[in-house]
Amino acid sequence: MKGKGLPLLIVLILLLAGGAMALQRGTNVTLAAASTSGQSLAPGPAAIAQPARVMAQVPSTPTAQAQPPEAVQKARAPQTLDLLPTIQLLKARVRAHLYQPGWIYIHEEFSLNNDSPYKIKLPDGTVIPNHYVRESWYHMTGDQLADENAIVEKGMDGQPIRSMVGISPLSPGDFDFGTLDRYLALSGAGTMTVTLTELDGRQVVRFSSIDKFDPPVDDIDFKQPVAQLIGDTYFDYATGQYVLGEWRYVFPDGSVRLAGRHMVEIRTGQTPPAEITAMIEEKKKGEGKEP
């Protein structure tokens, strides 16, 4: 496998960047899971999203407003959930929470950690770094569409990487970069487990998968062969919002590498800064949508 396939950095960036572009255009992006027989083991959501056996019923649904103390205490011990009902629940909650008129702000932070010398470059020669942020703005209308959106990517030093603007109505989906839909599409494969647990003091749903390779396989992103690929994705249980994705490689000597992390914060009721407003107005003028 060494030297074949796209490296981890390129596949993961393309997948997550594609999710943002799909939101901007109002389209769906699907990326097939990587094969272990001739491709790089890219720990992007599609590569590790292997929903599988259901093991229990979804617990009674607490509301986002309040829960009795005993329910919160009980939730501190992870509870196994059914895959399909849990996805349906998260989808319903995120749409009820975010599909309201006004602006939605999404802050994403990407970080990748590997041994690969490969870098992805944009057409103008700009290099996508291993650690960067993406800020997105979506203006929701009363008919559950976003009629304006702007996306800006920057390095951790604040230097711009690229920007995108859309002024045509689109459906933002579940604001999860297609993750839940990929889990649904792959629901008959793999060994994913779904649990209700806690993360930083709040209830979250964790989707977890472990892919084991016997014998370990080579990957162009790492100096050692890979024995296991572990993926965990977290959604806020009360709001249904995507919170965090993490992907780890386990090597034959037992060492573990956090290969990728995608942190997300979503806020409603925000006002775009002047920079974003100017980008959108310029786009409108360019397409003749303003006098």
Short mmCIF file of C-alpha atoms in Angstrom, two decimals:
data_model
loop_
_atom_site.label_atom_id
_atom_site.label_comp_id
_atom_site.label_asym_id
_atom_site.label_seq_id
_atom_site.Cartn_x
_atom_site.Cartn_y
_atom_site.Cartn_z
CA MET A 1 0.00 0.00 0.00
CA LYS A 2 2.88 2.39 0.56
CA GLY A 3 2.89 5.13 -2.02
CA LYS A 4 -0.65 4.42 -3.20
CA GLY A 5 -3.79 6.44 -2.73
CA LEU A 6 -4.29 9.93 -1.38
CA PRO A 7 -2.59 10.74 1.94
CA LEU A 8 -4.61 11.40 5.09
CA LEU A 9 -4.18 15.17 4.88
CA ILE A 10 -5.51 15.49 1.35
CA VAL A 11 -8.48 13.15 1.76
CA LEU A 12 -9.62 14.62 5.07
CA ILE A 13 -9.32 18.22 3.88
CA LEU A 14 -11.13 17.43 0.63
CA LEU A 15 -13.92 15.68 2.51
CA LEU A 16 -14.50 18.42 5.06
CA ALA A 17 -13.99 21.22 2.54
CA GLY A 18 -16.46 19.45 0.29
CA GLY A 19 -19.00 19.50 3.11
CA ALA A 20 -18.72 23.27 3.38
CA MET A 21 -18.94 23.73 -0.39
CA ALA A 22 -22.00 21.48 -0.46
CA LEU A 23 -23.67 23.64 2.17
CA GLN A 24 -22.85 26.70 0.11
CA ARG A 25 -24.30 25.17 -3.06
CA GLY A 26 -27.14 23.26 -1.43
CA THR A 27 -25.93 19.90 -2.72
CA ASN A 28 -24.90 16.60 -1.16
CA VAL A 29 -21.33 15.28 -1.09
CA THR A 30 -20.60 11.55 -0.75
CA LEU A 31 -17.15 10.04 -0.35
CA ALA A 32 -16.77 6.27 -0.32
CA ALA A 33 -14.93 4.63 2.57
CA ALA A 34 -11.29 3.88 1.83
CA SER A 35 -10.42 0.30 0.92
CA THR A 36 -7.76 -1.45 2.99
CA SER A 37 -6.41 -3.28 -0.05
CA GLY A 38 -4.91 -0.48 -2.11
CA GLN A 39 -5.54 2.98 -0.71
CA SER A 40 -4.33 5.21 2.06
CA LEU A 41 -6.23 4.78 5.32
CA ALA A 42 -7.69 8.28 5.45
CA PRO A 43 -9.34 8.93 8.83
CA GLY A 44 -12.04 11.24 7.47
CA PRO A 45 -15.65 10.78 8.59
CA ALA A 46 -16.53 8.70 5.53
CA ALA A 47 -13.59 6.37 6.09
CA ILE A 48 -14.46 5.62 9.71
CA ALA A 49 -18.22 6.04 9.58
CA GLN A 50 -19.25 2.40 9.71
CA PRO A 51 -22.63 2.28 11.51
CA ALA A 52 -23.54 -1.20 12.59
CA ARG A 53 -25.33 -3.34 15.13
CA VAL A 54 -28.04 -1.78 17.27
CA MET A 55 -27.92 -2.90 20.87
CA ALA A 56 -30.57 -1.05 22.86
CA GLN A 57 -33.50 1.30 22.63
CA VAL A 58 -33.08 5.07 22.68
CA PRO A 59 -33.76 6.26 26.24
CA SER A 60 -36.63 8.55 27.00
CA THR A 61 -36.04 11.89 25.31
CA PRO A 62 -35.15 14.71 27.71
CA THR A 63 -36.00 18.20 26.54
CA ALA A 64 -33.41 20.85 25.88
CA GLN A 65 -34.94 23.06 28.59
CA ALA A 66 -34.55 21.02 31.75
CA GLN A 67 -34.01 17.55 33.16
CA PRO A 68 -34.54 16.17 36.66
CA PRO A 69 -31.24 15.85 38.58
CA GLU A 70 -31.54 12.06 38.72
CA ALA A 71 -31.71 11.91 34.89
CA VAL A 72 -28.54 13.97 34.59
CA GLN A 73 -26.77 11.81 37.16
CA LYS A 74 -27.79 8.64 35.34
CA ALA A 75 -26.54 9.98 32.02
CA ARG A 76 -22.99 10.22 33.35
CA ALA A 77 -22.65 6.49 32.80
CA PRO A 78 -22.56 5.90 29.03
CA GLN A 79 -25.76 4.35 27.70
CA THR A 80 -25.84 2.37 24.47
CA LEU A 81 -28.35 3.67 21.92
CA ASP A 82 -29.98 2.42 18.74
CA LEU A 83 -28.39 3.87 15.62
CA LEU A 84 -31.36 4.77 13.41
CA PRO A 85 -33.70 6.26 16.05
CA THR A 86 -30.80 8.28 17.45
CA ILE A 87 -29.94 9.75 14.05
CA GLN A 88 -33.60 10.62 13.47
CA LEU A 89 -33.74 12.29 16.88
CA LEU A 90 -30.60 14.37 16.26
CA LYS A 91 -31.84 15.45 12.83
CA ALA A 92 -35.18 16.57 14.25
CA ARG A 93 -33.57 18.52 17.09
CA VAL A 94 -30.96 20.32 15.00
CA ARG A 95 -33.60 21.46 12.51
CA ALA A 96 -35.91 22.66 15.27
CA HIS A 97 -33.02 24.52 16.89
CA LEU A 98 -31.32 26.05 13.83
CA TYR A 99 -34.04 26.41 11.22
CA GLN A 100 -35.14 29.81 12.53
CA PRO A 101 -35.06 33.15 10.66
CA GLY A 102 -31.80 35.01 11.18
CA TRP A 103 -28.05 34.48 10.95
CA ILE A 104 -26.20 31.32 11.94
CA TYR A 105 -22.46 31.45 12.62
CA ILE A 106 -20.30 28.32 12.43
CA HIS A 107 -16.71 28.23 13.69
CA GLU A 108 -14.65 25.18 12.74
CA GLU A 109 -11.09 24.30 13.68
CA PHE A 110 -9.20 21.60 11.80
CA SER A 111 -5.97 19.99 12.95
CA LEU A 112 -4.09 17.09 11.33
CA ASN A 113 -1.06 15.23 12.66
CA ASN A 114 0.87 12.85 10.42
CA ASP A 115 4.28 12.17 8.87
CA SER A 116 3.27 12.94 5.30
CA PRO A 117 5.29 15.43 3.22
CA TYR A 118 2.30 15.99 0.94
CA LYS A 119 0.47 19.30 0.99
CA ILE A 120 -2.64 20.28 -0.90
CA LYS A 121 -2.47 23.48 -2.90
CA LEU A 122 -5.23 25.68 -4.26
CA PRO A 123 -5.09 26.75 -7.93
CA ASP A 124 -3.39 30.02 -6.94
CA GLY A 125 -0.63 28.11 -5.16
CA THR A 126 -1.92 28.70 -1.60
CA VAL A 127 -1.09 25.75 0.66
CA ILE A 128 -3.79 24.35 2.95
CA PRO A 129 -2.05 24.08 6.35
CA ASN A 130 -2.44 21.20 8.80
CA HIS A 131 -4.07 23.55 11.31
CA TYR A 132 -6.60 26.16 10.24
CA VAL A 133 -10.05 27.59 10.94
CA ARG A 134 -13.17 28.07 8.86
CA GLU A 135 -15.84 30.66 9.67
CA SER A 136 -19.22 30.37 7.96
CA TRP A 137 -22.31 32.58 7.97
CA TYR A 138 -25.77 31.48 6.82
CA HIS A 139 -28.83 33.72 6.68
CA MET A 140 -31.91 31.58 7.30
CA THR A 141 -35.28 32.61 5.90
CA GLY A 142 -38.76 31.75 7.11
CA ASP A 143 -39.09 28.96 4.54
CA GLN A 144 -36.20 26.93 6.04
CA LEU A 145 -33.67 27.99 3.43
CA ALA A 146 -30.47 30.03 3.55
CA ASP A 147 -30.63 32.84 0.98
CA GLU A 148 -27.12 34.20 1.68
CA ASN A 149 -23.93 32.57 2.93
CA ALA A 150 -20.24 33.32 3.20
CA ILE A 151 -17.30 31.08 4.13
CA VAL A 152 -13.81 32.28 5.09
CA GLU A 153 -10.84 30.00 5.82
CA LYS A 154 -7.79 31.30 7.67
CA GLY A 155 -4.55 29.98 9.10
CA MET A 156 -4.01 30.04 12.85
CA ASP A 157 -2.02 33.24 12.30
CA GLY A 158 -5.10 34.90 10.85
CA GLN A 159 -3.79 34.92 7.27
CA PRO A 160 -6.56 34.24 4.71
CA ILE A 161 -6.57 30.98 2.76
CA ARG A 162 -9.73 31.30 0.66
CA SER A 163 -13.30 32.56 0.76
CA MET A 164 -16.60 31.63 -0.88
CA VAL A 165 -19.91 33.50 -1.16
CA GLY A 166 -23.36 32.29 -2.18
CA ILE A 167 -26.53 34.32 -2.77
CA SER A 168 -28.87 31.64 -4.12
CA PRO A 169 -31.36 29.86 -1.81
CA LEU A 170 -30.17 26.52 -0.49
CA SER A 171 -31.08 23.96 2.15
CA PRO A 172 -28.28 23.66 4.72
CA GLY A 173 -29.28 20.12 5.68
CA ASP A 174 -28.34 19.19 9.23
CA PHE A 175 -25.30 21.52 9.59
CA ASP A 176 -23.17 18.39 10.14
CA PHE A 177 -21.19 18.32 6.85
CA GLY A 178 -23.16 15.27 5.71
CA THR A 179 -22.03 13.12 8.63
CA LEU A 180 -25.40 11.73 9.73
CA ASP A 181 -26.44 10.98 6.15
CA ARG A 182 -23.18 9.05 5.65
CA TYR A 183 -23.91 7.04 8.77
CA LEU A 184 -27.36 6.23 7.43
CA ALA A 185 -25.96 5.20 4.05
CA LEU A 186 -23.40 2.90 5.71
CA SER A 187 -25.80 1.51 8.32
CA GLY A 188 -25.36 -2.07 7.14
CA ALA A 189 -21.57 -2.19 7.43
CA GLY A 190 -18.87 -2.02 10.09
CA THR A 191 -19.00 -2.13 13.86
CA MET A 192 -20.13 1.32 14.99
CA THR A 193 -21.44 1.82 18.51
CA VAL A 194 -23.64 4.73 19.62
CA THR A 195 -23.67 5.92 23.23
CA LEU A 196 -25.14 8.73 25.31
CA THR A 197 -22.30 10.15 27.39
CA GLU A 198 -20.78 13.46 28.56
CA LEU A 199 -18.26 15.81 27.00
CA ASP A 200 -17.11 18.96 28.80
CA GLY A 201 -20.08 18.79 31.15
CA ARG A 202 -22.85 18.37 28.57
CA GLN A 203 -24.74 15.37 27.26
CA VAL A 204 -23.56 14.19 23.88
CA VAL A 205 -24.15 11.28 21.53
CA ARG A 206 -20.90 9.58 20.55
CA PHE A 207 -20.62 7.58 17.33
CA SER A 208 -17.57 5.29 17.61
CA SER A 209 -15.95 2.81 15.24
CA ILE A 210 -12.80 0.70 15.32
CA ASP A 211 -11.30 -0.81 12.17
CA LYS A 212 -8.68 -3.49 12.91
CA PHE A 213 -6.08 -4.64 10.38
CA ASP A 214 -4.48 -8.07 10.73
CA PRO A 215 -1.77 -7.98 9.62
CA PRO A 216 -1.15 -4.22 10.03
CA VAL A 217 -1.10 -2.27 6.77
CA ASP A 218 1.20 0.42 5.43
CA ASP A 219 -0.06 3.97 5.00
CA ILE A 220 1.79 6.74 3.19
CA ASP A 221 0.89 9.19 5.96
CA PHE A 222 2.79 7.35 8.70
CA LYS A 223 6.22 5.80 9.17
CA GLN A 224 4.79 2.73 10.92
CA PRO A 225 2.16 0.32 9.61
CA VAL A 226 -1.33 0.80 11.02
CA ALA A 227 -2.99 -1.81 13.25
CA GLN A 228 -6.23 0.03 14.08
CA LEU A 229 -8.18 3.09 13.00
CA ILE A 230 -10.45 4.59 15.68
CA GLY A 231 -13.05 7.26 14.96
CA ASP A 232 -15.28 9.17 17.37
CA THR A 233 -17.85 11.81 16.42
CA TYR A 234 -19.86 13.76 19.02
CA PHE A 235 -23.27 15.47 18.71
CA ASP A 236 -24.96 17.63 21.35
CA TYR A 237 -27.90 15.56 22.62
CA ALA A 238 -30.12 18.53 23.47
CA THR A 239 -29.69 20.44 20.18
CA GLY A 240 -28.54 17.76 17.73
CA GLN A 241 -25.52 19.88 16.69
CA TYR A 242 -22.22 18.43 15.51
CA VAL A 243 -19.58 19.17 18.17
CA LEU A 244 -16.38 17.22 17.57
CA GLY A 245 -14.78 14.59 15.35
CA GLU A 246 -11.54 12.79 16.25
CA TRP A 247 -9.58 10.09 14.41
CA ARG A 248 -6.78 7.99 15.92
CA TYR A 249 -4.30 5.50 14.49
CA VAL A 250 -2.98 2.62 16.61
CA PHE A 251 0.37 1.16 15.62
CA PRO A 252 1.75 -2.39 16.21
CA ASP A 253 3.89 -1.25 19.14
CA GLY A 254 0.72 -0.07 20.95
CA SER A 255 1.35 3.64 20.44
CA VAL A 256 -1.60 5.83 19.48
CA ARG A 257 -1.57 8.95 17.27
CA LEU A 258 -4.36 11.52 17.25
CA ALA A 259 -4.33 11.95 13.49
CA GLY A 260 -7.17 14.40 13.00
CA ARG A 261 -9.56 16.64 14.93
CA HIS A 262 -12.51 18.74 13.74
CA MET A 263 -14.00 21.03 16.40
CA VAL A 264 -17.25 22.90 15.70
CA GLU A 265 -19.16 25.67 17.46
CA ILE A 266 -22.51 26.89 16.12
CA ARG A 267 -24.22 30.09 17.29
CA THR A 268 -27.58 31.60 16.42
CA GLY A 269 -28.79 35.19 16.69
CA GLN A 270 -25.49 36.59 15.46
CA THR A 271 -24.74 39.66 13.32
CA PRO A 272 -22.11 39.25 10.57
CA PRO A 273 -19.07 41.55 10.77
CA ALA A 274 -18.58 44.26 8.15
CA GLU A 275 -16.11 42.05 6.25
CA ILE A 276 -18.79 39.39 5.63
CA THR A 277 -21.50 41.90 4.77
CA ALA A 278 -19.21 43.55 2.23
CA MET A 279 -18.40 40.20 0.60
CA ILE A 280 -22.08 39.38 0.18
CA GLU A 281 -22.96 42.83 -1.17
CA GLU A 282 -20.10 42.64 -3.66
CA LYS A 283 -21.34 39.25 -4.84
CA LYS A 284 -24.84 40.66 -5.36
CA LYS A 285 -23.51 43.56 -7.41
CA GLY A 286 -21.43 41.21 -9.54
CA GLU A 287 -24.47 39.13 -10.39
CA GLY A 288 -26.72 42.07 -11.01
CA LYS A 289 -28.99 41.43 -8.06
CA GLU A 290 -28.70 44.98 -6.81
CA PRO A 291 -29.28 48.25 -8.67
#
